[in-house]
Amino acid sequence: MDNKYYSFDSKGYLVTLAAVPKIFRDAINNQDFSEDGRKNIIKQLIWNEYPSSVSFPIVFYIEDGKKVRNTVEMRHTSAFLISKEIKELFESNGITGWKPYDIILYRKDGSIMEGYYGFTVTGTNSVDPNNPDYIPDFFHFYPKYGHIVCTQRVVDLLKKHKIKDFEIMEINEQNYPHLIECIVFPK
């Protein structure tokens, strides 16, 4: 594989602020465990597959954690909110394969915490026949594997700006042998 790709996630520190969407909390409180119920909203938000009935901004509540970082955890694999700094860094550098979504983030005391956005992966690991050389900077293997994948470009940008809030590991035979076969982009 000539191009390098990386598994991308937040670091998942337990001390980092963690939030839950109100939609999810309501589904759990109402014991709505149906397949089309709102208990799946976190997964749907990560993979840009939320139902059209979902309205934005999405309301989130801080549930635990104390440390303010460039991410707010959701305590779910590959699910996190990003700071305004990260959003603007990705946008100003033309990072592709993702989009932000508007949120309202409530602290435990009921006040609003400004400066965070949702993070949705829009890129996929399939070749676009209209543009076969296009590789988004973020993409995913969902539903087969629940990994966010990023390109070297994202890794270099985060290193350049000394942002260390993300867990980034190269996808190779040693770290993620099951993902190697999934990358179908041109080499």
JSON list of C-alpha atoms in Angstrom, two decimals, residues 77-173:
[
{"chain": "A", "resi": 77, "resn": "THR", "atom": "CA", "xyz": [-16.57, 4.24, 19.74]},
{"chain": "A", "resi": 78, "resn": "SER", "atom": "CA", "xyz": [-15.69, 6.97, 17.23]},
{"chain": "A", "resi": 79, "resn": "ALA", "atom": "CA", "xyz": [-18.25, 9.39, 18.71]},
{"chain": "A", "resi": 80, "resn": "PHE", "atom": "CA", "xyz": [-17.12, 12.80, 19.87]},
{"chain": "A", "resi": 81, "resn": "LEU", "atom": "CA", "xyz": [-17.75, 16.50, 19.53]},
{"chain": "A", "resi": 82, "resn": "ILE", "atom": "CA", "xyz": [-15.01, 18.81, 18.28]},
{"chain": "A", "resi": 83, "resn": "SER", "atom": "CA", "xyz": [-13.94, 22.28, 19.34]},
{"chain": "A", "resi": 84, "resn": "LYS", "atom": "CA", "xyz": [-14.41, 25.35, 17.20]},
{"chain": "A", "resi": 85, "resn": "GLU", "atom": "CA", "xyz": [-10.61, 25.36, 16.81]},
{"chain": "A", "resi": 86, "resn": "ILE", "atom": "CA", "xyz": [-10.62, 21.88, 15.22]},
{"chain": "A", "resi": 87, "resn": "LYS", "atom": "CA", "xyz": [-13.63, 22.71, 13.04]},
{"chain": "A", "resi": 88, "resn": "GLU", "atom": "CA", "xyz": [-11.97, 25.86, 11.72]},
{"chain": "A", "resi": 89, "resn": "LEU", "atom": "CA", "xyz": [-8.62, 24.10, 11.23]},
{"chain": "A", "resi": 90, "resn": "PHE", "atom": "CA", "xyz": [-10.23, 21.36, 9.12]},
{"chain": "A", "resi": 91, "resn": "GLU", "atom": "CA", "xyz": [-12.35, 23.84, 7.15]},
{"chain": "A", "resi": 92, "resn": "SER", "atom": "CA", "xyz": [-9.54, 26.33, 6.45]},
{"chain": "A", "resi": 93, "resn": "ASN", "atom": "CA", "xyz": [-7.28, 23.53, 5.22]},
{"chain": "A", "resi": 94, "resn": "GLY", "atom": "CA", "xyz": [-9.89, 21.95, 2.95]},
{"chain": "A", "resi": 95, "resn": "ILE", "atom": "CA", "xyz": [-10.07, 18.66, 4.86]},
{"chain": "A", "resi": 96, "resn": "THR", "atom": "CA", "xyz": [-12.69, 16.47, 3.12]},
{"chain": "A", "resi": 97, "resn": "GLY", "atom": "CA", "xyz": [-14.92, 13.54, 4.04]},
{"chain": "A", "resi": 98, "resn": "TRP", "atom": "CA", "xyz": [-16.49, 15.08, 7.14]},
{"chain": "A", "resi": 99, "resn": "LYS", "atom": "CA", "xyz": [-18.92, 17.78, 8.14]},
{"chain": "A", "resi": 100, "resn": "PRO", "atom": "CA", "xyz": [-19.81, 19.55, 11.37]},
{"chain": "A", "resi": 101, "resn": "TYR", "atom": "CA", "xyz": [-23.31, 19.73, 12.73]},
{"chain": "A", "resi": 102, "resn": "ASP", "atom": "CA", "xyz": [-24.73, 22.32, 15.09]},
{"chain": "A", "resi": 103, "resn": "ILE", "atom": "CA", "xyz": [-25.26, 21.42, 18.71]},
{"chain": "A", "resi": 104, "resn": "ILE", "atom": "CA", "xyz": [-26.29, 22.99, 21.99]},
{"chain": "A", "resi": 105, "resn": "LEU", "atom": "CA", "xyz": [-24.10, 21.68, 24.79]},
{"chain": "A", "resi": 106, "resn": "TYR", "atom": "CA", "xyz": [-25.42, 22.06, 28.34]},
{"chain": "A", "resi": 107, "resn": "ARG", "atom": "CA", "xyz": [-23.14, 21.91, 31.36]},
{"chain": "A", "resi": 108, "resn": "LYS", "atom": "CA", "xyz": [-24.28, 20.11, 34.50]},
{"chain": "A", "resi": 109, "resn": "ASP", "atom": "CA", "xyz": [-25.35, 23.44, 36.00]},
{"chain": "A", "resi": 110, "resn": "GLY", "atom": "CA", "xyz": [-27.68, 24.08, 33.02]},
{"chain": "A", "resi": 111, "resn": "SER", "atom": "CA", "xyz": [-25.56, 26.78, 31.39]},
{"chain": "A", "resi": 112, "resn": "ILE", "atom": "CA", "xyz": [-24.61, 26.49, 27.74]},
{"chain": "A", "resi": 113, "resn": "MET", "atom": "CA", "xyz": [-21.01, 25.62, 26.84]},
{"chain": "A", "resi": 114, "resn": "GLU", "atom": "CA", "xyz": [-20.12, 27.39, 23.59]},
{"chain": "A", "resi": 115, "resn": "GLY", "atom": "CA", "xyz": [-17.54, 26.42, 21.00]},
{"chain": "A", "resi": 116, "resn": "TYR", "atom": "CA", "xyz": [-18.29, 22.78, 20.11]},
{"chain": "A", "resi": 117, "resn": "TYR", "atom": "CA", "xyz": [-19.73, 21.02, 17.08]},
{"chain": "A", "resi": 118, "resn": "GLY", "atom": "CA", "xyz": [-20.75, 17.54, 16.13]},
{"chain": "A", "resi": 119, "resn": "PHE", "atom": "CA", "xyz": [-18.40, 15.56, 13.87]},
{"chain": "A", "resi": 120, "resn": "THR", "atom": "CA", "xyz": [-19.87, 13.39, 11.11]},
{"chain": "A", "resi": 121, "resn": "VAL", "atom": "CA", "xyz": [-17.89, 11.26, 8.65]},
{"chain": "A", "resi": 122, "resn": "THR", "atom": "CA", "xyz": [-19.26, 11.63, 5.11]},
{"chain": "A", "resi": 123, "resn": "GLY", "atom": "CA", "xyz": [-16.46, 9.93, 3.16]},
{"chain": "A", "resi": 124, "resn": "THR", "atom": "CA", "xyz": [-16.61, 6.26, 2.25]},
{"chain": "A", "resi": 125, "resn": "ASN", "atom": "CA", "xyz": [-13.99, 3.77, 1.17]},
{"chain": "A", "resi": 126, "resn": "SER", "atom": "CA", "xyz": [-15.37, 3.23, -2.31]},
{"chain": "A", "resi": 127, "resn": "VAL", "atom": "CA", "xyz": [-13.98, 4.58, -5.56]},
{"chain": "A", "resi": 128, "resn": "ASP", "atom": "CA", "xyz": [-16.11, 7.25, -7.22]},
{"chain": "A", "resi": 129, "resn": "PRO", "atom": "CA", "xyz": [-16.36, 6.29, -10.92]},
{"chain": "A", "resi": 130, "resn": "ASN", "atom": "CA", "xyz": [-16.69, 9.99, -11.82]},
{"chain": "A", "resi": 131, "resn": "ASN", "atom": "CA", "xyz": [-13.50, 10.85, -9.96]},
{"chain": "A", "resi": 132, "resn": "PRO", "atom": "CA", "xyz": [-11.47, 7.65, -9.43]},
{"chain": "A", "resi": 133, "resn": "ASP", "atom": "CA", "xyz": [-8.43, 9.48, -8.01]},
{"chain": "A", "resi": 134, "resn": "TYR", "atom": "CA", "xyz": [-10.39, 11.21, -5.24]},
{"chain": "A", "resi": 135, "resn": "ILE", "atom": "CA", "xyz": [-9.64, 10.02, -1.72]},
{"chain": "A", "resi": 136, "resn": "PRO", "atom": "CA", "xyz": [-11.43, 11.88, 1.08]},
{"chain": "A", "resi": 137, "resn": "ASP", "atom": "CA", "xyz": [-9.35, 12.86, 4.10]},
{"chain": "A", "resi": 138, "resn": "PHE", "atom": "CA", "xyz": [-11.85, 11.09, 6.35]},
{"chain": "A", "resi": 139, "resn": "PHE", "atom": "CA", "xyz": [-13.75, 7.96, 5.44]},
{"chain": "A", "resi": 140, "resn": "HIS", "atom": "CA", "xyz": [-15.23, 4.90, 7.06]},
{"chain": "A", "resi": 141, "resn": "PHE", "atom": "CA", "xyz": [-15.83, 1.17, 6.59]},
{"chain": "A", "resi": 142, "resn": "TYR", "atom": "CA", "xyz": [-19.18, 1.21, 8.35]},
{"chain": "A", "resi": 143, "resn": "PRO", "atom": "CA", "xyz": [-21.19, -1.01, 8.69]},
{"chain": "A", "resi": 144, "resn": "LYS", "atom": "CA", "xyz": [-18.48, -3.67, 8.29]},
{"chain": "A", "resi": 145, "resn": "TYR", "atom": "CA", "xyz": [-16.06, -2.00, 10.71]},
{"chain": "A", "resi": 146, "resn": "GLY", "atom": "CA", "xyz": [-16.75, 0.97, 12.98]},
{"chain": "A", "resi": 147, "resn": "HIS", "atom": "CA", "xyz": [-13.53, 2.84, 12.33]},
{"chain": "A", "resi": 148, "resn": "ILE", "atom": "CA", "xyz": [-12.99, 6.41, 11.24]},
{"chain": "A", "resi": 149, "resn": "VAL", "atom": "CA", "xyz": [-10.02, 6.47, 8.87]},
{"chain": "A", "resi": 150, "resn": "CYS", "atom": "CA", "xyz": [-7.95, 9.51, 7.96]},
{"chain": "A", "resi": 151, "resn": "THR", "atom": "CA", "xyz": [-5.20, 10.29, 5.51]},
{"chain": "A", "resi": 152, "resn": "GLN", "atom": "CA", "xyz": [-1.64, 11.45, 6.11]},
{"chain": "A", "resi": 153, "resn": "ARG", "atom": "CA", "xyz": [-2.82, 14.97, 5.38]},
{"chain": "A", "resi": 154, "resn": "VAL", "atom": "CA", "xyz": [-4.95, 15.02, 8.56]},
{"chain": "A", "resi": 155, "resn": "VAL", "atom": "CA", "xyz": [-2.12, 13.55, 10.64]},
{"chain": "A", "resi": 156, "resn": "ASP", "atom": "CA", "xyz": [0.34, 16.16, 9.35]},
{"chain": "A", "resi": 157, "resn": "LEU", "atom": "CA", "xyz": [-2.09, 19.02, 10.01]},
{"chain": "A", "resi": 158, "resn": "LEU", "atom": "CA", "xyz": [-2.70, 17.95, 13.61]},
{"chain": "A", "resi": 159, "resn": "LYS", "atom": "CA", "xyz": [1.04, 17.50, 14.24]},
{"chain": "A", "resi": 160, "resn": "LYS", "atom": "CA", "xyz": [1.82, 20.90, 12.73]},
{"chain": "A", "resi": 161, "resn": "HIS", "atom": "CA", "xyz": [-0.66, 22.54, 15.13]},
{"chain": "A", "resi": 162, "resn": "LYS", "atom": "CA", "xyz": [0.43, 20.39, 18.09]},
{"chain": "A", "resi": 163, "resn": "ILE", "atom": "CA", "xyz": [-3.07, 18.98, 18.63]},
{"chain": "A", "resi": 164, "resn": "LYS", "atom": "CA", "xyz": [-2.85, 15.78, 20.64]},
{"chain": "A", "resi": 165, "resn": "ASP", "atom": "CA", "xyz": [-6.49, 15.08, 21.46]},
{"chain": "A", "resi": 166, "resn": "PHE", "atom": "CA", "xyz": [-6.83, 12.25, 18.95]},
{"chain": "A", "resi": 167, "resn": "GLU", "atom": "CA", "xyz": [-5.76, 8.62, 18.94]},
{"chain": "A", "resi": 168, "resn": "ILE", "atom": "CA", "xyz": [-4.16, 8.04, 15.53]},
{"chain": "A", "resi": 169, "resn": "MET", "atom": "CA", "xyz": [-2.64, 4.69, 14.55]},
{"chain": "A", "resi": 170, "resn": "GLU", "atom": "CA", "xyz": [-1.38, 3.64, 11.14]},
{"chain": "A", "resi": 171, "resn": "ILE", "atom": "CA", "xyz": [-3.43, 0.97, 9.42]},
{"chain": "A", "resi": 172, "resn": "ASN", "atom": "CA", "xyz": [-0.99, -1.77, 8.53]},
{"chain": "A", "resi": 173, "resn": "GLU", "atom": "CA", "xyz": [-0.62, -5.55, 8.73]}
]
